[in-house]
Structure formats: structure tokens, C-alpha cells
Amino acid sequence: MSKTTRATQALAKAGVIFTVHSYDYDPGAERVGLQAAEALGEDPSRVLKTLMAEVDGKPVCCIVPSDREVSMKKLAAAFGGKSASMMKPADAERLTGYHVGGISPFGQRKTVPTAIEEAALAEALVFINGGQRGLQVRLAPKDAQAALRAVAASLIA
């Protein structure tokens, strides 16, 4: 497995300090983020999942702890919209250039508005997908927020 991806290149270009961690990705896992947390031996609140959604029909990215669910109402509000829905997996892959299970908020094909769960910003370090199934980057959540120009919002149900 290559540890150099568009995501790691984007982080390096932005001057973000991060480390790369690989694990055995389980394609049959019911919840990929929780499987990653378990494989890494980390608390699920520190392993963040990247979700692609649409707010009022426009693509957005949201980053939340892997053990939590996104509130569509709160997601829409974070972007000043009326309604939100999850993006279809094929659309998410086409938009980001990553495969589901390996979608990173960093280095996506097209930059979209991004929100990060404000509770995650209280952690010293978090893990976020590194652009490949079985690959995570560990970094300060505020550095991730800055690199993505993400808004901090309460997104969890």
C-alpha cells in the first residue's frame, strides 16, 4: 500500500504536520469508521469519518467522529441551507476521486464546502482518512480545519 496519496500530498503542500497510519481494512465491515478505530486501537471519538452529502442540492463534506451519526437538520443549518441528504456512493466517488471507504476530505478532485464537528476540535490529535482504504492520517484537528477552511459546527444527532 502506498502511503503517498493526493490527501497526503495536499497536507504536505499545506504545511500540515501529520503522521500516516495503515491498518487492515475490512471491506465487509458494517461501519468502516468504527472498524478503523478498532484496528488502530483508538477511541472512536478520535477517529473521524468523512461523509459526502448535499445541502439544497449542492455537494458538501462533513467530518464527524466515527461513533456518531450526522443530523441532516444540523448539517443543512451549518451551511445555511434548508435540507440535507447523504450523497449516493457513486456520486461521492466521482466528485472526490476516492473510493468509498477511502474518501478523504484532503485532496479531493473538486473542493467543496466542508464542516467539522466542533466537539472533535477539543481533541489533541485525531485520525482522518488519508485517501485510501486502510490508510489514516493523524493530525491536530485545528490543523485539519485550517487546511480545509472548514466551518466548525455541531453536526451530530
CSV table of C-alpha atoms in Angstrom, one decimal, residues 1-97:
chain,number,residue,atom,x,y,z
A,1,MET,CA,0.0,0.0,0.0
A,2,SER,CA,1.3,3.4,-1.0
A,3,LYS,CA,1.5,5.9,1.8
A,4,THR,CA,1.5,8.8,-0.7
A,5,THR,CA,-1.9,9.8,-1.9
A,6,ARG,CA,-3.5,13.0,-3.1
A,7,ALA,CA,-4.6,13.6,0.5
A,8,THR,CA,-1.1,13.3,2.0
A,9,GLN,CA,0.3,15.4,-0.8
A,10,ALA,CA,-2.3,18.1,-0.1
A,11,LEU,CA,-1.5,18.1,3.6
A,12,ALA,CA,2.3,18.3,2.9
A,13,LYS,CA,1.7,21.2,0.5
A,14,ALA,CA,-0.3,23.0,3.1
A,15,GLY,CA,2.5,22.6,5.6
A,16,VAL,CA,0.4,20.5,8.0
A,17,ILE,CA,2.3,18.2,10.4
A,18,PHE,CA,0.8,14.7,10.2
A,19,THR,CA,1.7,11.0,10.5
A,20,VAL,CA,0.5,8.2,8.4
A,21,HIS,CA,-1.0,5.0,9.8
A,22,SER,CA,-2.2,1.9,8.0
A,23,TYR,CA,-4.4,-0.8,9.1
A,24,ASP,CA,-6.2,-3.9,7.7
A,25,TYR,CA,-9.3,-2.6,6.0
A,26,ASP,CA,-12.3,-4.9,6.3
A,27,PRO,CA,-14.5,-4.4,3.2
A,28,GLY,CA,-17.3,-6.3,4.9
A,29,ALA,CA,-17.4,-4.1,8.0
A,30,GLU,CA,-20.8,-2.7,8.8
A,31,ARG,CA,-19.3,0.6,9.9
A,32,VAL,CA,-16.0,1.4,8.3
A,33,GLY,CA,-15.1,4.2,10.8
A,34,LEU,CA,-15.6,2.0,13.8
A,35,GLN,CA,-13.6,-0.8,12.2
A,36,ALA,CA,-10.7,1.7,11.6
A,37,ALA,CA,-10.9,2.8,15.2
A,38,GLU,CA,-10.8,-0.8,16.5
A,39,ALA,CA,-7.9,-1.7,14.1
A,40,LEU,CA,-5.9,1.3,15.2
A,41,GLY,CA,-6.6,0.8,18.9
A,42,GLU,CA,-8.1,4.3,19.2
A,43,ASP,CA,-11.2,5.7,20.8
A,44,PRO,CA,-13.9,6.1,18.0
A,45,SER,CA,-14.4,9.7,19.1
A,46,ARG,CA,-10.8,10.4,17.8
A,47,VAL,CA,-11.2,8.5,14.5
A,48,LEU,CA,-13.2,10.8,12.3
A,49,LYS,CA,-15.2,9.7,9.3
A,50,THR,CA,-15.6,11.8,6.1
A,51,LEU,CA,-19.1,11.9,4.7
A,52,MET,CA,-20.2,13.4,1.4
A,53,ALA,CA,-23.7,15.0,1.4
A,54,GLU,CA,-25.8,17.5,-0.4
A,55,VAL,CA,-27.3,20.7,1.1
A,56,ASP,CA,-30.1,22.1,-1.0
A,57,GLY,CA,-28.7,20.0,-3.9
A,58,LYS,CA,-25.1,21.3,-3.6
A,59,PRO,CA,-22.2,19.0,-2.6
A,60,VAL,CA,-20.7,19.4,0.9
A,61,CYS,CA,-18.2,17.4,3.0
A,62,CYS,CA,-18.6,16.8,6.7
A,63,ILE,CA,-16.2,15.3,9.2
A,64,VAL,CA,-17.6,13.7,12.4
A,65,PRO,CA,-16.5,11.1,15.0
A,66,SER,CA,-16.8,7.6,13.7
A,67,ASP,CA,-19.1,6.5,16.5
A,68,ARG,CA,-21.7,9.3,15.9
A,69,GLU,CA,-24.4,9.9,13.3
A,70,VAL,CA,-24.9,13.2,11.4
A,71,SER,CA,-28.1,15.2,11.9
A,72,MET,CA,-29.3,16.2,8.5
A,73,LYS,CA,-31.0,19.2,10.1
A,74,LYS,CA,-27.8,20.4,11.7
A,75,LEU,CA,-25.8,19.8,8.6
A,76,ALA,CA,-28.2,21.9,6.5
A,77,ALA,CA,-28.0,24.7,9.1
A,78,ALA,CA,-24.2,24.6,9.2
A,79,PHE,CA,-24.2,25.6,5.5
A,80,GLY,CA,-27.2,28.0,5.7
A,81,GLY,CA,-29.4,25.5,3.9
A,82,LYS,CA,-32.9,24.1,4.3
A,83,SER,CA,-32.4,20.4,3.7
A,84,ALA,CA,-29.5,17.9,3.6
A,85,SER,CA,-29.2,14.3,2.4
A,86,MET,CA,-26.3,11.9,2.0
A,87,MET,CA,-24.7,11.7,-1.4
A,88,LYS,CA,-25.0,8.5,-3.4
A,89,PRO,CA,-21.8,6.5,-3.1
A,90,ALA,CA,-21.2,6.6,-6.9
A,91,ASP,CA,-21.6,10.4,-6.9
A,92,ALA,CA,-19.3,10.7,-3.9
A,93,GLU,CA,-16.6,8.7,-5.7
A,94,ARG,CA,-16.9,10.7,-8.9
A,95,LEU,CA,-16.8,14.0,-7.1
A,96,THR,CA,-13.9,13.2,-4.8
A,97,GLY,CA,-11.8,10.9,-6.9
